[in-house]
Amino acid sequence: MLDFVFVAMFGIIPVMAWSIYLVKYRRPGQDYKCEWHKRIQLALAGVLLVAVTSFEVDLNLITKDWRPLAEPSPYYASKTVDYSLWIHLCFAVPTPLLWIFVIVQALRKMPRPAGPCAYSVRHARWGQIAAAAMAMTALTGWIFYWLAFVS
Ligand code: HEM
């Protein structure tokens, strides 16, 4: 599952960027793109929910301990792998909470079909924070994976 999530994040980040691009650079009369942004973001959240659940099941019930797999790494003994995991967790733990908040608020406050409204500015601000947090989760996760299992 570690390998799967590592690869999956290479797909999730460009799709998220494309979904935000759709709303950020739309021209007048292209409000239908908001509905596509909504669909893509909800689909991404679903994929991430499945990925995170399978990941946790693997780590807690199947593989149980990733440490023996990382011991051959030249960065293991110096604790660099541990530090990189802590940095990764600083992003990986709050990011799902931010995503739940952004999605719940958008579903409650945005019109149907989705489009510009009084809540747009606040959604854009929180959406940028949630998207940046997801990008950092991926980046720090890749660094941890490389230090622990590739190097
Ligand atoms: C975690 C999930 C989501 C993230 C990270 C996200 C992110 C963003 C960002 C960054 C923008 C601003 C783009 C800009 O700079 O102009 C935006 C705009 C928008 N989002 Fe989301 N979004 C998410 C979920 C949703 C959902 C579920 C809906 C609908 C219910 C939605 C509806 C919209 C709409 C309508 C706009 C355009 C607002 C306007 O320009 O008037 N978003 N989103």
Coordinates of C-alpha atoms and ligand atoms in Angstrom, one line a residue:
M1 CA 0.0 0.0 0.0
L2 CA 2.9 2.3 0.7
D3 CA 4.0 1.8 -2.9
F4 CA 0.4 2.2 -4.2
V5 CA -0.1 5.5 -2.3
F6 CA 3.3 6.7 -3.5
V7 CA 2.4 6.2 -7.1
A8 CA -1.3 7.4 -6.7
M9 CA -0.1 10.8 -5.4
F10 CA 1.5 11.4 -8.8
G11 CA -2.0 11.2 -10.3
I12 CA -3.9 13.0 -7.6
I13 CA -1.8 16.2 -7.6
P14 CA -2.1 17.0 -11.4
V15 CA -5.8 16.2 -11.3
M16 CA -6.3 18.6 -8.4
A17 CA -4.2 21.3 -10.2
W18 CA -6.4 20.9 -13.3
S19 CA -9.6 21.1 -11.3
I20 CA -8.5 24.4 -9.7
Y21 CA -7.2 25.7 -13.1
L22 CA -10.8 25.1 -14.5
V23 CA -12.3 27.6 -12.0
K24 CA -9.4 30.0 -11.7
Y25 CA -9.0 30.8 -15.4
R26 CA -12.6 30.5 -16.7
R27 CA -14.0 33.3 -18.9
P28 CA -17.4 35.0 -18.5
G29 CA -20.2 32.6 -19.3
Q30 CA -18.1 29.5 -18.4
D31 CA -19.7 29.0 -14.9
Y32 CA -20.5 25.4 -15.9
K33 CA -16.8 24.7 -15.2
C34 CA -17.6 25.2 -11.5
E35 CA -19.8 22.1 -11.6
W36 CA -16.8 20.2 -13.1
H37 CA -14.6 21.5 -10.4
K38 CA -17.1 20.3 -7.8
R39 CA -17.4 16.8 -9.4
I40 CA -13.6 16.4 -9.7
Q41 CA -12.9 17.5 -6.1
L42 CA -15.6 15.2 -4.7
A43 CA -14.2 12.3 -6.8
L44 CA -10.7 13.1 -5.6
A45 CA -11.9 13.1 -2.0
G46 CA -13.5 9.7 -2.5
V47 CA -10.3 8.2 -4.0
L48 CA -8.3 9.7 -1.2
L49 CA -10.6 8.2 1.4
V50 CA -10.3 4.7 -0.1
A51 CA -6.4 5.2 -0.4
V52 CA -6.0 6.4 3.2
T53 CA -8.3 3.6 4.6
S54 CA -6.5 0.8 2.7
F55 CA -3.2 2.4 3.8
E56 CA -4.1 2.3 7.4
V57 CA -5.5 -1.2 7.2
D58 CA -2.2 -2.4 5.6
L59 CA 0.1 -0.6 8.1
N60 CA -1.9 -1.6 11.2
L61 CA -3.2 -5.1 10.3
I62 CA -1.0 -6.5 7.5
T63 CA 2.5 -5.1 7.2
K64 CA 2.3 -3.9 10.9
D65 CA 5.9 -2.5 11.0
W66 CA 7.6 -0.7 8.1
R67 CA 10.9 -0.4 10.1
P68 CA 12.5 -3.7 9.1
L69 CA 11.9 -2.7 5.4
A70 CA 13.7 0.6 6.0
E71 CA 16.7 -0.7 8.0
P72 CA 19.0 -1.2 5.0
S73 CA 18.6 2.5 4.1
P74 CA 21.7 4.6 4.7
Y75 CA 19.5 7.3 6.3
Y76 CA 17.9 4.9 8.9
A77 CA 20.6 4.8 11.6
S78 CA 21.0 8.6 11.6
K79 CA 17.2 9.0 12.3
T80 CA 16.8 11.1 9.1
V81 CA 14.0 8.7 8.1
D82 CA 12.3 9.3 11.4
Y83 CA 12.6 13.1 11.1
S84 CA 11.3 13.0 7.6
L85 CA 8.3 11.0 8.8
W86 CA 7.5 13.5 11.5
I87 CA 7.7 16.4 9.0
H88 CA 5.4 14.3 6.7
L89 CA 2.9 13.7 9.5
C90 CA 2.7 17.5 10.3
F91 CA 1.0 17.8 6.8
A92 CA -0.6 14.4 6.5
V93 CA -2.7 14.7 9.7
P94 CA -4.3 18.1 9.2
T95 CA -4.8 17.8 5.5
P96 CA -7.9 15.4 5.6
L97 CA -9.5 17.6 8.2
L98 CA -9.0 20.7 6.0
W99 CA -10.4 18.9 3.0
I100 CA -13.5 17.8 5.0
F101 CA -14.0 21.4 6.2
V102 CA -13.6 22.9 2.7
I103 CA -16.0 20.3 1.1
V104 CA -18.7 20.5 3.8
Q105 CA -18.7 24.3 3.8
A106 CA -18.8 24.4 -0.1
L107 CA -21.7 21.9 -0.2
R108 CA -23.6 23.9 2.4
K109 CA -22.9 27.4 1.1
M110 CA -22.4 27.2 -2.7
P111 CA -25.5 27.3 -5.0
R112 CA -26.6 24.2 -7.0
P113 CA -25.4 23.9 -9.7
A114 CA -22.1 25.2 -8.2
G115 CA -21.2 28.8 -9.2
P116 CA -19.9 32.2 -8.0
C117 CA -21.7 33.4 -4.8
A118 CA -21.1 35.4 -1.6
Y119 CA -19.1 32.5 -0.2
S120 CA -16.7 32.4 -3.2
V121 CA -13.8 34.5 -1.7
R122 CA -13.7 32.5 1.5
H123 CA -13.9 29.2 -0.3
A124 CA -11.1 30.2 -2.6
R125 CA -8.9 31.2 0.4
W126 CA -9.6 27.9 2.3
G127 CA -9.4 25.9 -1.0
Q128 CA -5.9 27.3 -1.6
I129 CA -4.8 26.3 1.9
A130 CA -6.3 22.8 1.5
A131 CA -4.7 22.4 -1.9
A132 CA -1.3 23.6 -0.7
A133 CA -1.5 21.2 2.3
M134 CA -2.3 18.3 0.0
A135 CA 0.7 19.2 -2.3
M136 CA 3.0 19.3 0.8
T137 CA 1.6 16.0 2.1
A138 CA 2.5 14.4 -1.3
L139 CA 6.0 16.1 -1.5
T140 CA 7.0 15.2 2.1
G141 CA 5.6 11.7 1.6
W142 CA 7.7 11.1 -1.5
I143 CA 10.8 12.3 0.4
F144 CA 10.1 9.9 3.3
Y145 CA 9.5 7.1 0.9
W146 CA 12.7 7.7 -1.0
L147 CA 14.8 8.1 2.2
A148 CA 13.3 4.9 3.8
F149 CA 12.8 2.5 0.9
V150 CA 14.6 3.7 -2.3
S151 CA 17.9 5.2 -1.3
Ligands
HEM1 C1 -11.1 20.0 -1.0 C2 -11.9 20.3 -2.0 C3 -11.8 21.6 -2.8 C4 -10.7 22.4 -3.0 C5 -9.2 22.2 -2.5 C6 -11.1 23.5 -3.7 C7 -10.3 24.6 -4.2 C8 -10.8 25.7 -4.8 C9 -9.9 26.9 -5.1 C10 -8.4 27.0 -4.8 C11 -10.7 27.8 -5.8 C12 -10.3 29.2 -6.2 C13 -9.7 29.3 -7.6 C14 -9.3 30.7 -7.8 O1 -8.2 31.1 -7.3 O2 -10.1 31.5 -8.3 C15 -12.0 27.2 -5.9 C16 -13.1 27.8 -6.5 C17 -14.4 27.3 -6.5 N1 -14.8 26.1 -6.0 FE1 -13.7 24.8 -5.0 N2 -12.5 23.4 -4.0 C18 -12.9 22.3 -3.4 C19 -14.2 21.8 -3.4 C20 -15.3 22.4 -3.9 C21 -16.7 21.9 -3.9 C22 -17.1 20.6 -3.1 C23 -17.5 22.8 -4.5 C24 -19.0 22.8 -4.7 C25 -19.9 22.5 -3.9 C26 -16.6 23.9 -5.0 C27 -17.0 25.0 -5.8 C28 -16.2 26.0 -6.2 C29 -16.6 27.1 -7.0 C30 -18.1 27.4 -7.4 C31 -15.5 27.9 -7.2 C32 -15.5 29.2 -8.0 C33 -15.8 30.4 -7.0 C34 -15.8 31.7 -7.8 O3 -14.8 32.0 -8.5 O4 -16.7 32.4 -7.7 N3 -15.3 23.6 -4.6 N4 -12.0 25.9 -5.3

